[in-house]
Amino acid sequence: GDIIYHNGTIWTRLAKGTDGQVLTLASSSPSWAAASGGASYWTDVPGTPTRVSDTQFTITDTSNANLYDLLFKKGVILKWLETATFQTAMVISSSYSSNAVTINLVGDSLTAGFTAMKYCIQKALTETFIIAGTFPSAATTNLSKTWYPTTGVYILSADLDVDTAGSGTGSTVVDINVSGTTKFTTKPTLTTTGTTDIDNVADTVSTEVTAKAPVTVDVDSVTATTAPSNGYVTLYYYDSAWRYR
């Protein structure tokens, strides 16, 4: 690295020594100092997380100084303890008002007495199942592909979107299965004219889906007159090994 003088001002270009130290500038005097550690994979949620309901909590952010409402957006992974039990969830939205940020989540229920809430440096991963063309007119199993996760995962949530809405009576219901068993009691559902249904919570999100367990998509029902077309089922998940980093 080098030190550059320009119009009487000292500018520094950071350099790293062979022993891991870095060149820094303090009070116009360059010096070597031990490098600080990188960002942790999990960080304590700031602002004293306070439960509002099973799916919502608040954190303090006086005058919105820290912009936590911009940090905690959809896809941010959370983990915490209830007594000594591991729990996990995903942020789906947040908003600021009156010195507090309200955060909404899908995942394990946030019960009273939770502790050690942390958020992950990585956002949730996604896997998309495409239902090409017009949906089948009757219930059909194993549409789209079969996904075999390469590692154990925690499945958190699912979105359903279509390019063209159906019409007529009834609704379009999609089921997501792991090894042939449904993973979603609250199944992604479109009304007769709906084109999107997001943030459906998976069952038992803190129970690991083992590596290579087949994940498939079924259509349980379709709107009566015209079926929707071109569907996209998006699963939100993360590698279960991340929990221990």
PDB file of C-alpha atoms in Angstrom:
ATOM      1  CA  GLY A   1       0.000   0.000   0.000  1.00  0.00           C
ATOM      2  CA  ASP A   2       1.069   3.610  -0.181  1.00  0.00           C
ATOM      3  CA  ILE A   3       0.431   7.012   1.359  1.00  0.00           C
ATOM      4  CA  ILE A   4      -0.448   9.865  -1.006  1.00  0.00           C
ATOM      5  CA  TYR A   5       0.066  13.546  -0.164  1.00  0.00           C
ATOM      6  CA  HIS A   6      -2.200  15.985  -2.010  1.00  0.00           C
ATOM      7  CA  ASN A   7      -2.388  19.746  -1.251  1.00  0.00           C
ATOM      8  CA  GLY A   8      -1.188  19.159   2.286  1.00  0.00           C
ATOM      9  CA  THR A   9      -3.749  16.457   2.971  1.00  0.00           C
ATOM     10  CA  ILE A  10      -2.768  12.907   3.727  1.00  0.00           C
ATOM     11  CA  TRP A  11      -4.734  10.292   1.783  1.00  0.00           C
ATOM     12  CA  THR A  12      -4.224   6.614   2.474  1.00  0.00           C
ATOM     13  CA  ARG A  13      -4.647   3.561   0.348  1.00  0.00           C
ATOM     14  CA  LEU A  14      -5.351   0.637   2.650  1.00  0.00           C
ATOM     15  CA  ALA A  15      -2.785  -2.098   2.497  1.00  0.00           C
ATOM     16  CA  LYS A  16      -2.591  -5.458   4.190  1.00  0.00           C
ATOM     17  CA  GLY A  17       0.605  -6.796   5.722  1.00  0.00           C
ATOM     18  CA  THR A  18       1.791 -10.387   5.649  1.00  0.00           C
ATOM     19  CA  ASP A  19       0.788 -10.789   9.310  1.00  0.00           C
ATOM     20  CA  GLY A  20      -2.814  -9.756   8.626  1.00  0.00           C
ATOM     21  CA  GLN A  21      -2.450  -6.164   9.832  1.00  0.00           C
ATOM     22  CA  VAL A  22      -3.777  -3.245   7.793  1.00  0.00           C
ATOM     23  CA  LEU A  23      -2.428   0.249   7.217  1.00  0.00           C
ATOM     24  CA  THR A  24      -4.789   2.860   8.684  1.00  0.00           C
ATOM     25  CA  LEU A  25      -4.810   6.605   9.231  1.00  0.00           C
ATOM     26  CA  ALA A  26      -5.574   8.171  12.603  1.00  0.00           C
ATOM     27  CA  SER A  27      -4.949  11.878  13.443  1.00  0.00           C
ATOM     28  CA  SER A  28      -3.009  12.260  10.182  1.00  0.00           C
ATOM     29  CA  SER A  29      -0.553   9.575  11.280  1.00  0.00           C
ATOM     30  CA  PRO A  30      -0.513   6.309   9.325  1.00  0.00           C
ATOM     31  CA  SER A  31      -0.001   3.173  11.371  1.00  0.00           C
ATOM     32  CA  TRP A  32      -0.371  -0.564  11.216  1.00  0.00           C
ATOM     33  CA  ALA A  33      -3.094  -2.190  13.281  1.00  0.00           C
ATOM     34  CA  ALA A  34      -4.619  -5.608  13.616  1.00  0.00           C
ATOM     35  CA  ALA A  35      -7.367  -6.200  11.106  1.00  0.00           C
ATOM     36  CA  SER A  36     -10.849  -6.255  12.555  1.00  0.00           C
ATOM     37  CA  GLY A  37     -12.924  -9.371  11.997  1.00  0.00           C
ATOM     38  CA  GLY A  38     -15.345  -9.578   9.098  1.00  0.00           C
ATOM     39  CA  ALA A  39     -19.069  -9.324   9.477  1.00  0.00           C
ATOM     40  CA  SER A  40     -20.640 -12.139  11.470  1.00  0.00           C
ATOM     41  CA  TYR A  41     -22.894 -14.541   9.608  1.00  0.00           C
ATOM     42  CA  TRP A  42     -25.587 -13.835  12.221  1.00  0.00           C
ATOM     43  CA  THR A  43     -26.065 -10.460  13.903  1.00  0.00           C
ATOM     44  CA  ASP A  44     -28.210  -9.531  16.886  1.00  0.00           C
ATOM     45  CA  VAL A  45     -31.427  -7.826  15.796  1.00  0.00           C
ATOM     46  CA  PRO A  46     -31.021  -4.228  17.053  1.00  0.00           C
ATOM     47  CA  GLY A  47     -33.502  -1.991  18.787  1.00  0.00           C
ATOM     48  CA  THR A  48     -34.783  -4.395  21.489  1.00  0.00           C
ATOM     49  CA  PRO A  49     -37.124  -6.738  19.592  1.00  0.00           C
ATOM     50  CA  THR A  50     -40.566  -6.683  21.230  1.00  0.00           C
ATOM     51  CA  ARG A  51     -43.324  -9.144  20.358  1.00  0.00           C
ATOM     52  CA  VAL A  52     -46.623  -7.789  19.039  1.00  0.00           C
ATOM     53  CA  SER A  53     -48.158 -11.070  17.811  1.00  0.00           C
ATOM     54  CA  ASP A  54     -47.173 -14.502  16.514  1.00  0.00           C
ATOM     55  CA  THR A  55     -46.173 -12.912  13.200  1.00  0.00           C
ATOM     56  CA  GLN A  56     -45.049  -9.402  14.164  1.00  0.00           C
ATOM     57  CA  PHE A  57     -42.549  -7.574  16.368  1.00  0.00           C
ATOM     58  CA  THR A  58     -41.160  -4.059  16.711  1.00  0.00           C
ATOM     59  CA  ILE A  59     -37.700  -2.587  17.188  1.00  0.00           C
ATOM     60  CA  THR A  60     -36.816   0.907  18.337  1.00  0.00           C
ATOM     61  CA  ASP A  61     -35.335   3.302  15.770  1.00  0.00           C
ATOM     62  CA  THR A  62     -35.557   6.850  17.106  1.00  0.00           C
ATOM     63  CA  SER A  63     -36.299   9.334  14.291  1.00  0.00           C
ATOM     64  CA  ASN A  64     -35.637   6.486  11.848  1.00  0.00           C
ATOM     65  CA  ALA A  65     -31.940   7.281  12.257  1.00  0.00           C
ATOM     66  CA  ASN A  66     -30.780   3.755  11.389  1.00  0.00           C
ATOM     67  CA  LEU A  67     -33.245   3.100   8.554  1.00  0.00           C
ATOM     68  CA  TYR A  68     -34.014  -0.343   9.939  1.00  0.00           C
ATOM     69  CA  ASP A  69     -37.188  -0.390   7.861  1.00  0.00           C
ATOM     70  CA  LEU A  70     -34.916  -0.532   4.796  1.00  0.00           C
ATOM     71  CA  LEU A  71     -32.693  -3.232   6.294  1.00  0.00           C
ATOM     72  CA  PHE A  72     -35.459  -5.643   7.295  1.00  0.00           C
ATOM     73  CA  LYS A  73     -37.164  -6.293   3.975  1.00  0.00           C
ATOM     74  CA  LYS A  74     -38.592  -9.456   2.440  1.00  0.00           C
ATOM     75  CA  GLY A  75     -36.143 -12.323   2.432  1.00  0.00           C
ATOM     76  CA  VAL A  76     -34.190 -11.472   5.591  1.00  0.00           C
ATOM     77  CA  ILE A  77     -33.812 -14.666   7.647  1.00  0.00           C
ATOM     78  CA  LEU A  78     -34.327 -14.638  11.414  1.00  0.00           C
ATOM     79  CA  LYS A  79     -33.550 -17.143  14.153  1.00  0.00           C
ATOM     80  CA  TRP A  80     -34.190 -17.063  17.899  1.00  0.00           C
ATOM     81  CA  LEU A  81     -34.671 -19.258  20.944  1.00  0.00           C
ATOM     82  CA  GLU A  82     -37.793 -20.100  22.890  1.00  0.00           C
ATOM     83  CA  THR A  83     -36.339 -21.477  26.099  1.00  0.00           C
ATOM     84  CA  ALA A  84     -33.675 -23.605  24.388  1.00  0.00           C
ATOM     85  CA  THR A  85     -35.671 -24.434  21.250  1.00  0.00           C
ATOM     86  CA  PHE A  86     -34.407 -23.249  17.872  1.00  0.00           C
ATOM     87  CA  GLN A  87     -36.946 -21.211  15.899  1.00  0.00           C
ATOM     88  CA  THR A  88     -36.666 -19.530  12.510  1.00  0.00           C
ATOM     89  CA  ALA A  89     -38.641 -17.286  10.155  1.00  0.00           C
ATOM     90  CA  MET A  90     -38.355 -14.852   7.267  1.00  0.00           C
ATOM     91  CA  VAL A  91     -39.203 -11.157   7.114  1.00  0.00           C
ATOM     92  CA  ILE A  92     -41.954 -10.358   4.589  1.00  0.00           C
ATOM     93  CA  SER A  93     -42.353  -6.597   5.184  1.00  0.00           C
ATOM     94  CA  SER A  94     -41.479  -3.720   7.511  1.00  0.00           C
ATOM     95  CA  SER A  95     -42.535  -0.118   8.100  1.00  0.00           C
ATOM     96  CA  TYR A  96     -41.472   2.842  10.224  1.00  0.00           C
ATOM     97  CA  SER A  97     -43.679   5.011  12.440  1.00  0.00           C
ATOM     98  CA  SER A  98     -43.238   6.945  15.683  1.00  0.00           C
ATOM     99  CA  ASN A  99     -39.669   5.897  16.486  1.00  0.00           C
ATOM    100  CA  ALA A 100     -40.313   2.213  15.854  1.00  0.00           C
ATOM    101  CA  VAL A 101     -40.026  -0.234  12.982  1.00  0.00           C
ATOM    102  CA  THR A 102     -42.733  -2.878  12.722  1.00  0.00           C
ATOM    103  CA  ILE A 103     -41.542  -6.140  11.171  1.00  0.00           C
ATOM    104  CA  ASN A 104     -43.836  -8.850   9.807  1.00  0.00           C
ATOM    105  CA  LEU A 105     -42.646 -12.426   9.396  1.00  0.00           C
ATOM    106  CA  VAL A 106     -43.588 -15.909   8.211  1.00  0.00           C
ATOM    107  CA  GLY A 107     -42.270 -19.008   9.916  1.00  0.00           C
ATOM    108  CA  ASP A 108     -42.340 -20.278  13.471  1.00  0.00           C
ATOM    109  CA  SER A 109     -44.793 -18.469  15.741  1.00  0.00           C
ATOM    110  CA  LEU A 110     -43.167 -15.708  17.751  1.00  0.00           C
ATOM    111  CA  THR A 111     -44.367 -16.507  21.262  1.00  0.00           C
ATOM    112  CA  ALA A 112     -43.763 -14.492  24.420  1.00  0.00           C
ATOM    113  CA  GLY A 113     -40.386 -14.911  26.071  1.00  0.00           C
ATOM    114  CA  PHE A 114     -38.262 -15.393  22.953  1.00  0.00           C
ATOM    115  CA  THR A 115     -34.552 -14.581  23.280  1.00  0.00           C
ATOM    116  CA  ALA A 116     -31.382 -14.183  21.220  1.00  0.00           C
ATOM    117  CA  MET A 117     -33.032 -13.046  17.990  1.00  0.00           C
ATOM    118  CA  LYS A 118     -30.520 -12.726  15.150  1.00  0.00           C
ATOM    119  CA  TYR A 119     -30.655 -11.991  11.431  1.00  0.00           C
ATOM    120  CA  CYS A 120     -28.527 -13.591   8.726  1.00  0.00           C
ATOM    121  CA  ILE A 121     -26.031 -11.812   6.479  1.00  0.00           C
ATOM    122  CA  GLN A 122     -27.496 -13.833   3.582  1.00  0.00           C
ATOM    123  CA  LYS A 123     -31.087 -13.468   2.408  1.00  0.00           C
ATOM    124  CA  ALA A 124     -33.304 -16.471   1.763  1.00  0.00           C
ATOM    125  CA  LEU A 125     -32.646 -18.512  -1.352  1.00  0.00           C
ATOM    126  CA  THR A 126     -35.420 -19.243  -3.856  1.00  0.00           C
ATOM    127  CA  GLU A 127     -36.437 -22.193  -5.997  1.00  0.00           C
ATOM    128  CA  THR A 128     -39.042 -21.638  -8.729  1.00  0.00           C
ATOM    129  CA  PHE A 129     -41.409 -24.203 -10.234  1.00  0.00           C
ATOM    130  CA  ILE A 130     -42.871 -23.150 -13.599  1.00  0.00           C
ATOM    131  CA  ILE A 131     -46.279 -24.402 -14.682  1.00  0.00           C
ATOM    132  CA  ALA A 132     -46.093 -23.618 -18.389  1.00  0.00           C
ATOM    133  CA  GLY A 133     -49.208 -22.889 -20.425  1.00  0.00           C
ATOM    134  CA  THR A 134     -52.789 -23.255 -19.216  1.00  0.00           C
ATOM    135  CA  PHE A 135     -53.294 -24.995 -15.877  1.00  0.00           C
ATOM    136  CA  PRO A 136     -54.956 -28.423 -16.107  1.00  0.00           C
ATOM    137  CA  SER A 137     -58.741 -28.364 -15.757  1.00  0.00           C
ATOM    138  CA  ALA A 138     -58.724 -31.001 -13.007  1.00  0.00           C
ATOM    139  CA  ALA A 139     -56.548 -31.827 -10.034  1.00  0.00           C
ATOM    140  CA  THR A 140     -53.125 -32.996 -11.219  1.00  0.00           C
ATOM    141  CA  THR A 141     -50.058 -34.219  -9.348  1.00  0.00           C
ATOM    142  CA  ASN A 142     -46.379 -33.609  -9.989  1.00  0.00           C
ATOM    143  CA  LEU A 143     -46.615 -30.663 -12.339  1.00  0.00           C
ATOM    144  CA  SER A 144     -43.452 -28.835 -13.321  1.00  0.00           C
ATOM    145  CA  LYS A 145     -40.157 -30.283 -12.102  1.00  0.00           C
ATOM    146  CA  THR A 146     -39.024 -32.261  -9.091  1.00  0.00           C
ATOM    147  CA  TRP A 147     -36.490 -30.413  -6.941  1.00  0.00           C
ATOM    148  CA  TYR A 148     -33.926 -32.426  -4.991  1.00  0.00           C
ATOM    149  CA  PRO A 149     -32.150 -30.077  -2.533  1.00  0.00           C
ATOM    150  CA  THR A 150     -28.425 -30.796  -2.529  1.00  0.00           C
ATOM    151  CA  THR A 151     -28.209 -30.185   1.231  1.00  0.00           C
ATOM    152  CA  GLY A 152     -30.600 -30.144   4.143  1.00  0.00           C
ATOM    153  CA  VAL A 153     -32.787 -27.018   4.033  1.00  0.00           C
ATOM    154  CA  TYR A 154     -35.394 -25.095   5.981  1.00  0.00           C
ATOM    155  CA  ILE A 155     -38.367 -24.227   3.748  1.00  0.00           C
ATOM    156  CA  LEU A 156     -39.970 -20.993   4.938  1.00  0.00           C
ATOM    157  CA  SER A 157     -42.593 -19.684   2.557  1.00  0.00           C
ATOM    158  CA  ALA A 158     -44.126 -19.848  -0.923  1.00  0.00           C
ATOM    159  CA  ASP A 159     -45.470 -17.364  -3.483  1.00  0.00           C
ATOM    160  CA  LEU A 160     -47.767 -18.157  -6.404  1.00  0.00           C
ATOM    161  CA  ASP A 161     -47.993 -15.880  -9.457  1.00  0.00           C
ATOM    162  CA  VAL A 162     -49.644 -16.370 -12.842  1.00  0.00           C
ATOM    163  CA  ASP A 163     -49.441 -14.379 -16.065  1.00  0.00           C
ATOM    164  CA  THR A 164     -53.168 -14.665 -16.813  1.00  0.00           C
ATOM    165  CA  ALA A 165     -55.949 -15.027 -14.249  1.00  0.00           C
ATOM    166  CA  GLY A 166     -58.611 -17.690 -14.460  1.00  0.00           C
ATOM    167  CA  SER A 167     -62.339 -17.007 -14.548  1.00  0.00           C
ATOM    168  CA  GLY A 168     -65.582 -18.505 -13.269  1.00  0.00           C
ATOM    169  CA  THR A 169     -66.385 -19.980  -9.893  1.00  0.00           C
ATOM    170  CA  GLY A 170     -64.016 -21.578  -7.437  1.00  0.00           C
ATOM    171  CA  SER A 171     -60.323 -20.976  -6.914  1.00  0.00           C
ATOM    172  CA  THR A 172     -56.992 -22.288  -8.068  1.00  0.00           C
ATOM    173  CA  VAL A 173     -55.102 -24.094  -5.304  1.00  0.00           C
ATOM    174  CA  VAL A 174     -51.497 -25.279  -5.511  1.00  0.00           C
ATOM    175  CA  ASP A 175     -50.024 -27.853  -3.140  1.00  0.00           C
ATOM    176  CA  ILE A 176     -46.295 -28.210  -2.411  1.00  0.00           C
ATOM    177  CA  ASN A 177     -45.098 -31.597  -1.229  1.00  0.00           C
ATOM    178  CA  VAL A 178     -41.947 -33.003   0.330  1.00  0.00           C
ATOM    179  CA  SER A 179     -41.530 -36.737  -0.275  1.00  0.00           C
ATOM    180  CA  GLY A 180     -45.212 -36.880  -1.178  1.00  0.00           C
ATOM    181  CA  THR A 181     -46.481 -35.135   1.976  1.00  0.00           C
ATOM    182  CA  THR A 182     -47.822 -31.592   1.890  1.00  0.00           C
ATOM    183  CA  LYS A 183     -45.534 -28.939   3.347  1.00  0.00           C
ATOM    184  CA  PHE A 184     -48.176 -26.202   3.350  1.00  0.00           C
ATOM    185  CA  THR A 185     -51.436 -26.408   5.282  1.00  0.00           C
ATOM    186  CA  THR A 186     -52.047 -22.845   4.068  1.00  0.00           C
ATOM    187  CA  LYS A 187     -51.762 -23.572   0.366  1.00  0.00           C
ATOM    188  CA  PRO A 188     -51.103 -20.889  -2.268  1.00  0.00           C
ATOM    189  CA  THR A 189     -54.563 -19.986  -3.586  1.00  0.00           C
ATOM    190  CA  LEU A 190     -55.849 -17.696  -6.335  1.00  0.00           C
ATOM    191  CA  THR A 191     -59.384 -16.355  -6.463  1.00  0.00           C
ATOM    192  CA  THR A 192     -61.245 -16.398  -9.772  1.00  0.00           C
ATOM    193  CA  THR A 193     -59.585 -13.190 -10.966  1.00  0.00           C
ATOM    194  CA  GLY A 194     -56.437 -13.294  -8.844  1.00  0.00           C
ATOM    195  CA  THR A 195     -52.938 -13.383 -10.265  1.00  0.00           C
ATOM    196  CA  THR A 196     -50.832 -13.538  -7.092  1.00  0.00           C
ATOM    197  CA  ASP A 197     -50.853 -15.041  -3.613  1.00  0.00           C
ATOM    198  CA  ILE A 198     -47.677 -14.422  -1.637  1.00  0.00           C
ATOM    199  CA  ASP A 199     -46.147 -15.129   1.770  1.00  0.00           C
ATOM    200  CA  ASN A 200     -47.787 -18.476   2.470  1.00  0.00           C
ATOM    201  CA  VAL A 201     -46.105 -20.002   5.514  1.00  0.00           C
ATOM    202  CA  ALA A 202     -44.700 -23.525   5.381  1.00  0.00           C
ATOM    203  CA  ASP A 203     -45.485 -26.087   8.062  1.00  0.00           C
ATOM    204  CA  THR A 204     -42.833 -26.791  10.709  1.00  0.00           C
ATOM    205  CA  VAL A 205     -40.262 -24.475   9.160  1.00  0.00           C
ATOM    206  CA  SER A 206     -37.606 -25.299  11.765  1.00  0.00           C
ATOM    207  CA  THR A 207     -37.781 -29.003  10.855  1.00  0.00           C
ATOM    208  CA  GLU A 208     -35.062 -29.762   8.331  1.00  0.00           C
ATOM    209  CA  VAL A 209     -35.998 -31.052   4.891  1.00  0.00           C
ATOM    210  CA  THR A 210     -33.276 -33.608   4.287  1.00  0.00           C
ATOM    211  CA  ALA A 211     -30.944 -33.523   1.316  1.00  0.00           C
ATOM    212  CA  LYS A 212     -32.369 -35.122  -1.833  1.00  0.00           C
ATOM    213  CA  ALA A 213     -35.919 -35.265  -0.455  1.00  0.00           C
ATOM    214  CA  PRO A 214     -38.090 -34.754  -3.578  1.00  0.00           C
ATOM    215  CA  VAL A 215     -40.082 -31.499  -3.591  1.00  0.00           C
ATOM    216  CA  THR A 216     -43.009 -31.425  -6.034  1.00  0.00           C
ATOM    217  CA  VAL A 217     -45.987 -29.244  -6.939  1.00  0.00           C
ATOM    218  CA  ASP A 218     -49.612 -30.358  -7.429  1.00  0.00           C
ATOM    219  CA  VAL A 219     -52.710 -28.471  -8.518  1.00  0.00           C
ATOM    220  CA  ASP A 220     -55.594 -29.376  -6.198  1.00  0.00           C
ATOM    221  CA  SER A 221     -58.314 -27.347  -7.933  1.00  0.00           C
ATOM    222  CA  VAL A 222     -58.771 -24.832 -10.748  1.00  0.00           C
ATOM    223  CA  THR A 223     -61.317 -22.089 -11.495  1.00  0.00           C
ATOM    224  CA  ALA A 224     -64.330 -23.524 -13.300  1.00  0.00           C
ATOM    225  CA  THR A 225     -64.707 -21.593 -16.550  1.00  0.00           C
ATOM    226  CA  THR A 226     -61.148 -20.741 -17.563  1.00  0.00           C
ATOM    227  CA  ALA A 227     -57.970 -21.907 -15.849  1.00  0.00           C
ATOM    228  CA  PRO A 228     -55.106 -19.476 -15.243  1.00  0.00           C
ATOM    229  CA  SER A 229     -51.989 -19.773 -17.359  1.00  0.00           C
ATOM    230  CA  ASN A 230     -48.235 -19.657 -16.904  1.00  0.00           C
ATOM    231  CA  GLY A 231     -47.755 -20.162 -13.176  1.00  0.00           C
ATOM    232  CA  TYR A 232     -44.690 -19.593 -11.022  1.00  0.00           C
ATOM    233  CA  VAL A 233     -44.404 -21.188  -7.591  1.00  0.00           C
ATOM    234  CA  THR A 234     -41.491 -19.678  -5.665  1.00  0.00           C
ATOM    235  CA  LEU A 235     -40.175 -21.363  -2.526  1.00  0.00           C
ATOM    236  CA  TYR A 236     -38.091 -19.423   0.000  1.00  0.00           C
ATOM    237  CA  TYR A 237     -35.569 -21.513   1.937  1.00  0.00           C
ATOM    238  CA  TYR A 238     -32.054 -21.634   3.316  1.00  0.00           C
ATOM    239  CA  ASP A 239     -29.327 -24.199   3.877  1.00  0.00           C
ATOM    240  CA  SER A 240     -29.758 -25.698   7.351  1.00  0.00           C
ATOM    241  CA  ALA A 241     -25.986 -25.574   7.868  1.00  0.00           C
ATOM    242  CA  TRP A 242     -26.213 -21.786   7.989  1.00  0.00           C
ATOM    243  CA  ARG A 243     -27.852 -22.123  11.394  1.00  0.00           C
ATOM    244  CA  TYR A 244     -24.503 -23.082  12.934  1.00  0.00           C
ATOM    245  CA  ARG A 245     -22.264 -20.447  11.354  1.00  0.00           C
TER     246      ARG A 245
END
